[in-house]
Amino acid sequence: MKAKINLKKERIYLYLILLLSFILNFFNLGIEGYGNTYYAAGVKSMLLNFKNFFFVSFDPSGFVTIDKPPIGFWLQAVSAKVLGFSGFSIILPQALCGVISVFLIYYIIKNTFGTNKGLLAALCLSVTPIFVAASRNNTIDNDLVLCLLLSVLFIIKAVRSGSLRFLLLSFFFIGVGFNVKMSEAYLILPALYLSYFLYSRLSLKRRTINLCIATAVLIVVSLSWALAVDAVPAKNRPFIGSSTNNTVTELILGHNGFDRLKLGNIFKSSHSHRKANVKLKSAKISNANLSGLGNESQTGFTRLIGNNDISDQIGFLISMAILGFIAAALKEQLGFSIDNERKMSLLLFFMWFLTEFIFFSFSKGSFHTYYLTTMAPAIAALTGIGTIDMINFKDKKVLIFPLSIILTAIIEITILYYNHTKSSGYIPIMLLTAVICLIFSTIFVLNTLSNKNAKLAASFAFAGILIAPTIWSATPIFLNMNSGSPSAGLELYHNPHPFKNKAAANPNSKLAVYLEKNSAHEKYLVAVPSATTYASSLILETDKPIMTFGGFSGNDKIISLNKFKKLVYAGKIKYAILSSQNNAIKGNNKAIINWIKRTGKIVSNHKWQNTNSISKNPSKLYYLSLKHSIKI
C-alpha cells in the first residue's frame, strides 16, 4: 500500500513538473510571431517542393540554402505541412523537444539514481532560462538537446545490459544531432568516449572494439546528408549557403566548424581586456531595428557567472552542479575504476558539463547565447543527483548542503546585482533569494542536529535558489524575446522594438505590394545582396523567389557579375535593393553592387517604403531598366 502511495505521489510531482514545462514552453507562444525570420523563410520555401525540402533551400527558387543541416528544419516543415504554415507550427517542434527533454532527463536519472533525483533534475532543467528561451524560438538547439539526451539514455542502457546495439544507438543519435547543428553535437563526445572506455566490467579489448564500431556508425550517420548533397552536380541544386566552395563538406569544416572552435588561453584571467568574438551576426537578426542581448563577454573561468549578458541565462545553478558532483562522487566512491552504471553515468554528466563549460568559457569563435542550452541537461542532472546526496549526508557532512545553498545564493544574487540597474524587479528577487535560502538552511542544520526531519526545510532552501531562474524562464510568456538570439530575463522590458504577431512578418508590406504590382513575371521578384536586406520578410509575404546573390551574410560567391548581367538582360531580374548594411561586402559581390548603383534607376522612397521607416532606413530600390543596362 505504501509503495502505491509513493508511486502516486511520484506521478503527481512528475505531472506538475511537466505541466510547468508545458506552460513555460507553450503558453502565449504566438507572441513570438515567426521567430527568426531567416529560418522561417527557409521553411516556407521548403514547403513548395521536395527539392527545396531536401536541400533546405532558403528561397523558393532554390538559389541558395540555409547555412545549417536539415533535420531541425525538416521537423519544422513537416509541422507546417500538417498544421499550416504559421509561427506556432514552426516553433512547435522546439517547444515539444523541450518538454520531452524534461521528461527524458527525469527518466534517465530515475532509472539510474532514483526517483527523487530524477524529479529534481527535471525541475531544474524545466526552469533553466536559456532552455526555455530556446524552446520558444525556431532556432534548433533544443532539437539537438533531445538528441544528446537520447544518446545518454542509450549509452547507459549499453552499460547496464552489455549490449553493443544500445551503444550503436547512442552514437547514432549523436550523428542525428550532427545533422541538426553539426559540430556543436560533438561537444558531448569526450564524455561518451571516456565514460564508456573507463567502464571496467567489460574487457579493454571489447570496449575498444565496441567504440570503434560505434565511431564508424557516428561517421556514416553524420556525413550521410552532406555526402548525398555534395554528390549532386552544383547546377542541379542550390548553392550551399555560407560555404566557400559550394559544398556541405566545407560548410562543416568552415562556417559551422573551425570558425566556431576557437579557444583563448584557458589560464588567462577573465578580467583580460581581450574580449571574445561573440557578437551577434547582423544577419541573424531579421530586422535592423531589433534590439537584444549583445552576447559580448570576456573569456575566462568566470565567464558564465560573470558580469556580462550570458550569466543570467545559464549561470544560476553552475556552482550547485559542481558541488553536487563532488557530493555524489563521495557517496559513490568514484575513482578510476568505473564498475557500475551509477559511477559511469555520474562521470558522463560531469564530463559533458566540463567540456561545454571549458568551450563556452574560453571560446573566441562566434557563438550565440542560446547555444548554452546544450549544457543545461548536464547542469540539471548533476544538481539533482548531488543535492539529494547532500541532504542525506550524516555527521559533519551534513553542513555541505546548507553551505552549498548559501554559496549558490551568493552567486545568484551577484549575477542579479550585475543587472539590477536594468529593472526595479531585480531587488525584490535578490532579497527573497537571500532570506529564504538563509532561513531554511539554518532550520535544516538545527533540525538535523536535533535529529528531526530536516527534509522539508531542505526543500524550501533549495526552492530559494530556484526563484530567480523560474522568474527569468517565465518572462518570455509576457515579453517578446530577441528573435535572432532568444534569451529570457527581466531585461526584455527594455526591448524597444518588440515583435508582435503579424507585425513581425510584414514590416515591408508596402514594398511587397509595389514589387508584385510592377512585376512582369520575372524569375526573381527582386535581387538583394544578403538575407538581411528584406529577403526573409519578402519571402514570407509573397512566396516569390528573392535572389540573395551574396547568400546569408552577403559574402558567398554564388554568381558572377557577368551571369548577373545576363539575367538582367534576359528580363529575369527587374529590381534590386541595396542598403547601408551592404557597405562591408567585398569582392565579386561588391562589383555586382557597384554595377547596380551605376546601372539602376532609383525608385522614389515614398512609392515602396512605409512612411515611418523612410528616415530610419537608408535602403534604396533600383529599377534595372533592360534598355539602359544594355547601353551601359
XYZ file of C-alpha atoms in Angstrom:
632
model
C 0.000 0.000 0.000
C 2.828 2.387 0.863
C 4.522 1.672 -2.485
C 1.303 2.558 -4.313
C 1.026 5.833 -2.392
C 4.641 6.691 -3.186
C 4.062 5.848 -6.842
C 1.007 8.076 -6.875
C 2.946 10.966 -5.302
C 5.784 10.462 -7.758
C 3.400 10.682 -10.706
C 1.748 13.798 -9.298
C 5.129 15.511 -8.899
C 6.163 14.443 -12.382
C 2.919 15.686 -13.921
C 3.302 19.016 -12.135
C 6.857 19.431 -13.431
C 5.787 18.531 -16.976
C 2.854 20.932 -16.670
C 5.248 23.675 -15.582
C 7.486 22.914 -18.556
C 4.499 22.892 -20.903
C 3.281 26.274 -19.632
C 6.739 27.856 -19.880
C 7.298 26.487 -23.387
C 3.822 26.815 -24.916
C 1.754 29.471 -23.168
C 1.231 32.589 -25.305
C 3.609 31.150 -27.901
C 2.029 33.348 -30.570
C 3.801 36.352 -29.054
C 6.963 35.217 -30.861
C 5.489 35.638 -34.353
C 7.699 33.798 -36.843
C 10.695 33.946 -34.509
C 13.880 34.053 -36.578
C 12.520 35.094 -39.981
C 15.650 33.887 -41.811
C 14.844 30.342 -40.753
C 11.087 30.862 -41.138
C 11.517 31.991 -44.753
C 13.579 28.889 -45.430
C 10.891 26.598 -44.035
C 8.236 28.305 -46.136
C 10.391 27.806 -49.240
C 10.900 24.143 -48.307
C 7.140 23.573 -48.400
C 6.973 24.394 -52.114
C 8.644 21.257 -53.472
C 10.719 18.254 -52.450
C 13.923 19.680 -53.932
C 13.731 22.736 -51.680
C 12.821 20.474 -48.754
C 15.732 18.078 -49.205
C 18.400 20.711 -49.791
C 16.966 23.116 -47.152
C 16.630 25.954 -49.620
C 16.328 29.468 -48.232
C 14.386 30.878 -51.173
C 11.506 29.487 -53.304
C 13.661 29.242 -56.456
C 16.317 27.075 -54.809
C 19.071 29.628 -55.349
C 20.896 29.193 -52.008
C 20.461 27.036 -48.897
C 20.161 27.867 -45.211
C 23.584 27.624 -43.565
C 22.577 24.719 -41.318
C 21.969 20.969 -41.779
C 18.439 19.731 -42.451
C 16.839 17.739 -39.646
C 15.659 20.597 -37.418
C 14.103 22.387 -40.380
C 12.646 19.179 -41.775
C 10.747 18.823 -38.500
C 9.500 22.404 -38.791
C 8.456 21.853 -42.413
C 6.537 18.688 -41.530
C 4.789 20.519 -38.687
C 3.906 23.397 -41.025
C 2.668 20.967 -43.678
C 0.321 19.257 -41.215
C -0.876 22.312 -39.264
C -0.470 25.009 -41.901
C 2.414 27.449 -42.085
C 2.426 29.805 -39.094
C 4.697 30.999 -36.332
C 3.169 28.440 -33.993
C 3.673 25.481 -36.338
C 7.376 26.171 -36.937
C 8.163 26.812 -33.249
C 6.076 23.812 -32.115
C 8.824 21.165 -32.696
C 11.285 23.028 -30.451
C 8.677 23.514 -27.714
C 7.835 19.799 -27.853
C 11.519 18.870 -27.748
C 11.813 20.990 -24.612
C 9.013 19.210 -22.763
C 10.164 15.772 -23.957
C 13.705 16.553 -22.785
C 12.398 17.392 -19.305
C 10.673 14.001 -19.144
C 13.687 12.228 -20.585
C 16.151 13.577 -18.036
C 13.741 12.511 -15.287
C 13.554 9.017 -16.801
C 17.340 8.695 -17.203
C 18.204 9.893 -13.690
C 15.365 7.977 -12.037
C 16.379 4.638 -13.562
C 19.991 5.106 -12.502
C 19.930 7.159 -9.295
C 16.366 7.081 -8.012
C 13.048 8.920 -8.282
C 13.776 11.994 -6.152
C 16.959 12.768 -8.036
C 15.149 12.351 -11.331
C 12.349 14.705 -10.305
C 14.770 17.349 -9.055
C 16.858 17.179 -12.242
C 13.712 17.539 -14.359
C 12.582 20.551 -12.310
C 15.970 22.250 -12.681
C 16.001 21.736 -16.449
C 12.436 22.972 -16.869
C 13.250 26.364 -15.292
C 16.654 26.998 -16.881
C 16.126 30.365 -18.621
C 18.082 29.723 -21.830
C 16.492 26.274 -22.189
C 13.020 27.826 -22.086
C 14.049 30.634 -24.431
C 15.379 28.146 -26.994
C 12.162 26.127 -26.701
C 10.108 29.186 -27.656
C 12.005 30.011 -30.845
C 12.644 28.374 -34.221
C 16.374 28.108 -33.606
C 17.008 24.379 -33.463
C 19.296 23.928 -30.461
C 16.696 22.163 -28.316
C 16.242 19.618 -31.104
C 19.923 18.910 -30.502
C 19.373 18.720 -26.724
C 16.838 15.942 -27.266
C 19.319 14.046 -29.468
C 22.008 14.362 -26.794
C 19.701 13.043 -24.072
C 18.672 10.105 -26.252
C 22.344 9.343 -26.760
C 22.929 9.403 -22.990
C 19.890 7.173 -22.422
C 21.193 4.502 -24.776
C 24.816 4.532 -23.646
C 23.631 3.954 -20.068
C 21.460 1.109 -21.359
C 24.544 -0.236 -23.149
C 26.466 -0.318 -19.867
C 23.517 -1.821 -17.975
C 22.916 -4.612 -20.480
C 26.339 -5.016 -22.055
C 24.639 -4.703 -25.443
C 26.533 -3.305 -28.422
C 23.187 -2.443 -30.033
C 22.457 0.236 -27.435
C 25.946 1.717 -27.816
C 25.391 1.992 -31.566
C 22.046 3.689 -30.961
C 23.779 6.155 -28.672
C 26.270 7.182 -31.352
C 23.533 7.081 -33.996
C 21.698 9.887 -32.171
C 24.894 11.946 -31.979
C 25.047 11.554 -35.753
C 21.448 12.734 -35.964
C 22.395 15.665 -33.732
C 25.232 16.475 -36.126
C 22.595 16.839 -38.822
C 20.818 19.320 -36.542
C 23.713 21.630 -35.542
C 26.866 19.998 -36.951
C 29.990 20.394 -34.761
C 28.014 21.548 -31.719
C 26.728 17.966 -31.354
C 30.265 16.649 -30.924
C 30.939 18.552 -27.696
C 29.449 15.606 -25.784
C 31.744 13.038 -27.425
C 34.604 13.293 -24.863
C 32.075 12.409 -22.158
C 30.731 9.419 -24.107
C 34.144 8.030 -25.054
C 35.777 8.498 -21.650
C 32.914 7.204 -19.511
C 32.433 4.091 -21.655
C 36.158 3.429 -22.038
C 36.700 3.528 -18.260
C 33.833 1.119 -17.611
C 35.815 -1.746 -16.126
C 33.202 -4.516 -16.269
C 33.989 -5.040 -19.946
C 37.416 -6.104 -21.139
C 39.666 -3.433 -22.610
C 39.617 -5.237 -25.951
C 35.824 -5.387 -26.026
C 35.473 -1.710 -25.072
C 37.932 -0.673 -27.776
C 36.239 -2.737 -30.490
C 32.782 -1.514 -29.491
C 33.860 2.130 -29.567
C 35.488 1.684 -32.986
C 32.273 0.215 -34.405
C 30.212 2.966 -32.773
C 32.542 5.602 -34.231
C 32.019 4.148 -37.699
C 28.245 4.439 -37.210
C 28.686 8.017 -35.990
C 30.676 8.995 -39.092
C 28.275 7.351 -41.527
C 25.187 8.955 -39.978
C 26.865 12.339 -39.536
C 28.025 12.603 -43.147
C 25.077 10.882 -44.852
C 23.244 14.062 -45.896
C 26.428 16.026 -46.602
C 27.832 13.394 -48.969
C 24.462 12.939 -50.670
C 24.204 16.686 -51.336
C 27.809 17.057 -52.469
C 27.313 14.165 -54.905
C 24.635 16.162 -56.760
C 26.084 18.376 -59.542
C 26.115 22.024 -58.490
C 23.912 23.030 -61.424
C 21.145 20.730 -60.164
C 20.923 22.049 -56.599
C 21.064 25.306 -54.632
C 24.376 26.876 -53.664
C 25.418 25.722 -50.170
C 24.978 28.872 -48.099
C 27.988 30.163 -46.100
C 30.396 27.723 -47.781
C 33.399 28.949 -49.735
C 33.314 26.285 -52.451
C 29.634 25.261 -52.686
C 29.946 22.028 -50.688
C 28.472 20.878 -47.396
C 31.852 19.379 -46.522
C 33.428 22.842 -46.484
C 30.451 24.218 -44.531
C 31.105 21.550 -41.884
C 34.797 22.392 -41.642
C 34.494 26.148 -42.064
C 31.458 28.198 -41.055
C 29.998 25.507 -38.770
C 33.326 24.026 -37.729
C 36.705 25.662 -37.149
C 35.200 29.159 -37.296
C 33.450 28.310 -34.024
C 36.180 26.186 -32.418
C 38.483 28.999 -31.372
C 39.740 28.844 -27.801
C 41.594 31.517 -25.916
C 44.249 30.924 -23.279
C 42.427 28.956 -20.576
C 44.762 30.361 -17.937
C 44.069 33.948 -18.922
C 42.205 35.964 -16.344
C 38.556 36.674 -17.024
C 39.434 40.320 -16.417
C 41.594 40.390 -19.507
C 40.837 43.264 -21.802
C 40.721 40.935 -24.787
C 37.064 40.276 -25.478
C 35.709 37.167 -27.131
C 34.328 37.464 -30.579
C 30.761 36.619 -29.650
C 28.891 39.497 -31.251
C 25.599 38.718 -32.888
C 25.860 38.384 -36.620
C 23.562 41.024 -38.003
C 22.173 38.578 -40.498
C 20.662 36.504 -37.749
C 18.609 39.488 -36.716
C 15.892 39.622 -39.305
C 15.174 43.303 -38.815
C 17.713 46.059 -38.309
C 15.547 47.675 -35.645
C 15.711 44.681 -33.316
C 17.498 45.050 -30.043
C 18.545 42.387 -27.611
C 21.437 40.938 -25.707
C 24.787 41.805 -27.179
C 26.365 38.457 -26.297
C 29.702 40.142 -25.738
C 31.771 38.919 -22.813
C 35.312 38.322 -21.648
C 36.773 34.838 -21.789
C 37.788 33.135 -18.559
C 36.695 30.720 -15.861
C 34.081 33.179 -14.559
C 32.568 33.985 -17.944
C 29.357 32.009 -17.384
C 28.738 33.567 -13.963
C 30.380 36.935 -14.506
C 29.270 40.473 -15.221
C 28.024 40.023 -18.781
C 24.929 39.292 -20.853
C 25.032 35.491 -20.616
C 25.445 34.591 -16.924
C 21.753 35.122 -16.112
C 20.805 32.572 -18.775
C 22.768 29.559 -17.512
C 24.891 30.570 -14.507
C 22.361 30.241 -11.681
C 22.971 26.555 -10.883
C 26.538 26.017 -12.095
C 28.007 26.128 -8.577
C 25.341 23.719 -7.312
C 26.138 21.345 -10.178
C 29.860 21.322 -9.350
C 29.260 20.847 -5.629
C 26.616 18.248 -6.447
C 29.111 16.250 -8.467
C 31.592 16.346 -5.579
C 28.924 15.166 -3.142
C 27.766 12.360 -5.446
C 31.359 11.331 -6.164
C 31.963 10.998 -2.399
C 28.829 8.929 -1.962
C 29.524 6.659 -4.934
C 33.243 6.456 -4.096
C 34.054 7.440 -7.653
C 37.553 6.535 -8.750
C 39.432 5.427 -11.850
C 37.685 2.083 -11.743
C 34.177 2.549 -13.120
C 32.450 -0.693 -12.121
C 28.754 0.211 -12.183
C 26.323 2.318 -14.198
C 25.916 4.964 -11.468
C 29.611 5.801 -11.491
C 29.673 5.711 -15.275
C 26.607 7.993 -15.520
C 27.971 10.421 -12.954
C 31.267 10.681 -14.826
C 29.413 11.093 -18.122
C 27.290 14.006 -16.900
C 30.288 15.698 -15.310
C 32.434 15.350 -18.439
C 29.523 16.633 -20.547
C 29.299 19.672 -18.276
C 33.063 20.185 -18.046
C 33.666 20.012 -21.809
C 30.959 22.549 -22.597
C 31.930 24.750 -19.638
C 35.513 24.986 -20.891
C 34.465 25.503 -24.507
C 31.941 28.257 -23.829
C 34.112 29.892 -21.175
C 37.115 30.259 -23.468
C 35.736 30.178 -26.999
C 36.762 33.179 -29.067
C 34.793 31.954 -32.049
C 31.294 33.019 -32.962
C 28.505 31.759 -30.736
C 25.100 32.924 -29.630
C 23.729 32.824 -26.108
C 21.159 30.174 -26.972
C 23.948 27.665 -27.769
C 24.336 27.357 -23.983
C 21.103 25.343 -23.807
C 23.113 22.225 -24.717
C 24.858 22.252 -21.334
C 21.621 22.749 -19.366
C 20.809 18.990 -19.042
C 24.239 18.234 -17.573
C 23.888 21.048 -15.024
C 20.370 19.903 -14.124
C 21.440 16.269 -13.778
C 24.424 16.982 -11.520
C 22.312 19.338 -9.402
C 19.520 16.801 -8.991
C 21.847 13.897 -8.202
C 24.155 15.748 -5.850
C 21.572 17.772 -3.933
C 19.719 14.686 -2.713
C 23.007 13.121 -1.639
C 23.913 16.288 0.294
C 20.575 16.266 2.109
C 21.075 12.645 3.140
C 24.613 13.102 4.464
C 25.232 12.468 8.168
C 27.694 13.730 10.786
C 29.935 16.610 9.699
C 28.990 16.154 6.065
C 25.538 17.495 6.925
C 26.955 21.008 6.610
C 27.732 20.511 2.901
C 24.111 21.110 1.856
C 23.469 24.431 3.653
C 26.915 25.742 2.673
C 26.205 24.824 -0.953
C 22.845 26.600 -0.824
C 24.391 29.740 0.688
C 27.239 29.772 -1.842
C 24.829 29.307 -4.746
C 22.556 32.034 -3.368
C 25.514 34.426 -3.141
C 26.472 33.717 -6.769
C 22.852 34.166 -7.909
C 22.497 37.456 -6.033
C 25.793 38.614 -7.554
C 24.518 37.789 -11.058
C 21.310 39.677 -10.290
C 23.274 42.619 -8.932
C 25.226 42.895 -12.168
C 21.956 43.616 -13.934
C 19.920 45.354 -11.225
C 20.013 48.740 -12.970
C 18.054 47.284 -15.904
C 14.867 46.722 -13.931
C 13.472 47.541 -10.496
C 12.280 43.928 -10.307
C 15.765 42.658 -9.539
C 15.946 43.984 -5.966
C 12.934 42.006 -4.588
C 14.256 38.815 -6.190
C 17.669 39.350 -4.605
C 16.133 39.912 -1.157
C 13.732 36.979 -1.443
C 16.524 34.622 -2.530
C 18.748 35.712 0.340
C 16.065 35.477 3.039
C 14.615 32.086 2.037
C 17.993 30.412 1.488
C 19.467 31.722 4.753
C 16.447 30.998 6.966
C 15.729 27.487 5.728
C 19.391 26.483 5.550
C 19.641 27.426 9.214
C 16.474 25.482 10.058
C 17.869 22.484 8.162
C 21.051 22.481 10.271
C 19.164 22.918 13.568
C 16.679 20.153 12.736
C 19.463 17.799 11.653
C 21.428 18.394 14.877
C 18.293 17.653 16.923
C 17.550 14.514 14.865
C 14.335 15.967 13.497
C 13.098 15.615 9.936
C 15.009 18.289 8.062
C 13.902 17.414 4.534
C 11.057 19.932 4.476
C 13.454 22.734 5.393
C 15.875 21.462 2.724
C 13.092 21.617 0.136
C 12.333 25.256 0.966
C 16.040 26.151 0.985
C 16.507 24.622 -2.455
C 13.356 26.358 -3.689
C 15.055 29.616 -2.722
C 17.770 29.164 -5.348
C 15.134 28.384 -7.997
C 13.260 31.669 -7.515
C 15.414 33.729 -9.899
C 15.706 31.208 -12.767
C 11.966 30.441 -12.572
C 11.038 34.121 -12.860
C 13.539 34.504 -15.716
C 12.081 31.493 -17.502
C 8.559 32.907 -17.224
C 9.365 36.287 -18.784
C 9.030 35.162 -22.450
C 5.380 34.325 -21.759
C 4.677 38.039 -21.403
C 7.587 39.742 -23.183
C 8.935 39.433 -26.713
C 12.375 37.859 -26.997
C 15.036 38.868 -29.463
C 14.017 36.636 -32.377
C 17.545 36.368 -33.752
C 19.144 35.400 -30.439
C 16.473 34.329 -27.948
C 17.116 34.739 -24.234
C 14.957 35.193 -21.150
C 15.031 37.748 -18.344
C 13.649 40.948 -16.930
C 15.833 42.923 -19.351
C 13.265 42.054 -22.021
C 11.322 45.022 -20.630
C 13.958 47.182 -22.271
C 13.408 45.819 -25.791
C 12.204 48.953 -27.634
C 11.127 47.135 -30.812
C 9.083 44.088 -29.777
C 7.920 41.746 -32.488
C 4.216 41.049 -32.294
C 2.442 38.541 -34.497
C 1.789 39.919 -37.982
C 3.962 42.960 -37.387
C 6.891 40.598 -37.110
C 6.330 39.077 -40.522
C 5.193 42.098 -42.519
C 7.405 45.104 -41.814
C 7.807 45.714 -45.549
C 4.254 45.144 -46.861
C 4.315 48.330 -48.948
C 7.483 47.102 -50.670
C 5.899 43.709 -51.353
C 2.796 45.340 -52.847
C 4.893 47.602 -55.066
C 7.104 44.780 -56.367
C 4.205 42.444 -57.092
C 2.193 45.196 -58.767
C 5.106 46.088 -61.046
C 6.209 42.525 -61.697
C 6.054 41.213 -65.273
C 6.602 37.540 -64.420
C 10.353 37.858 -63.883
C 12.044 34.818 -62.356
C 13.100 36.830 -59.287
C 10.861 39.388 -57.642
C 13.945 41.322 -56.533
C 17.685 40.813 -56.049
C 19.369 41.599 -52.725
C 22.992 41.212 -51.555
C 22.226 39.251 -48.371
C 19.485 37.666 -46.320
C 19.442 40.732 -44.063
C 18.288 43.023 -46.862
C 14.499 42.429 -46.842
C 14.838 38.889 -48.233
C 13.297 36.919 -45.361
C 10.268 39.163 -44.877
C 9.590 39.337 -48.624
C 9.647 35.548 -48.942
C 7.238 35.267 -46.015
C 4.920 37.884 -47.510
C 4.938 36.942 -51.180
C 6.113 33.324 -51.585
C 8.072 34.662 -54.570
C 11.742 33.924 -55.386
C 14.125 36.512 -53.959
C 17.699 36.326 -55.232
C 20.142 36.751 -52.342
C 23.187 36.869 -54.590
C 25.576 37.059 -51.619
C 23.866 34.376 -49.544
C 23.302 34.676 -45.824
C 25.993 37.227 -44.983
C 26.481 38.812 -48.410
C 29.926 37.286 -48.976
C 29.031 33.950 -50.595
C 30.492 33.590 -54.094
C 27.349 32.327 -55.809
C 27.039 34.219 -59.065
C 29.469 36.250 -61.140
C 28.833 39.780 -62.339
C 28.598 38.588 -65.946
C 25.962 35.967 -65.087
C 24.056 38.526 -63.056
C 24.085 40.903 -66.043
C 22.822 38.137 -68.333
C 19.857 37.528 -66.015
C 19.032 41.229 -66.133
C 19.398 41.278 -69.931
C 17.148 38.218 -70.166
C 14.437 40.020 -68.186
C 14.677 37.668 -65.192
C 15.652 40.404 -62.707
C 13.921 43.774 -62.743
C 14.583 45.233 -59.294
C 17.364 45.232 -56.723
C 17.569 46.590 -53.166
C 20.731 47.871 -51.533
C 21.199 49.155 -48.000
C 23.921 50.666 -45.845
C 24.435 47.207 -44.303
C 25.966 46.118 -47.618
C 28.883 48.565 -47.411
C 31.173 45.980 -45.807
C 30.680 43.470 -48.635
C 33.794 42.935 -50.742
C 34.969 41.046 -53.815
C 32.717 39.861 -56.590
C 29.500 40.784 -54.798
C 30.811 44.325 -54.306
C 31.240 44.503 -58.085
C 27.592 43.473 -58.537
C 26.510 46.120 -56.031
C 28.523 48.813 -57.827
C 27.076 47.758 -61.186
C 23.540 48.017 -59.787
C 24.311 51.515 -58.495
C 25.717 52.614 -61.859
C 23.066 50.970 -63.977
C 19.886 51.064 -61.960
C 17.364 53.844 -61.644
C 16.467 54.725 -58.053
C 12.770 54.342 -57.223
C 11.366 57.121 -55.020
C 11.208 56.006 -51.386
C 7.601 57.092 -50.893
C 6.467 54.561 -53.517
C 7.702 51.492 -51.645
C 8.700 52.383 -48.078
C 6.394 52.827 -45.119
C 6.302 56.463 -44.037
C 7.709 55.788 -40.574
C 10.702 53.856 -41.916
C 11.933 56.151 -44.688
C 14.120 58.299 -42.462
C 15.379 55.369 -40.392
C 16.270 53.058 -43.260
C 18.668 54.358 -45.928
C 17.911 51.447 -48.272
C 17.405 52.136 -51.967
C 15.299 50.278 -54.522
C 16.767 50.179 -58.035
C 14.847 49.610 -61.249
C 17.137 47.708 -63.600
C 15.973 49.020 -66.962
C 16.833 46.451 -69.615
C 17.416 49.070 -72.302
C 19.596 51.226 -70.048
C 21.553 48.204 -68.783
C 22.480 47.091 -72.308
C 23.509 50.596 -73.208
C 25.747 50.869 -70.164
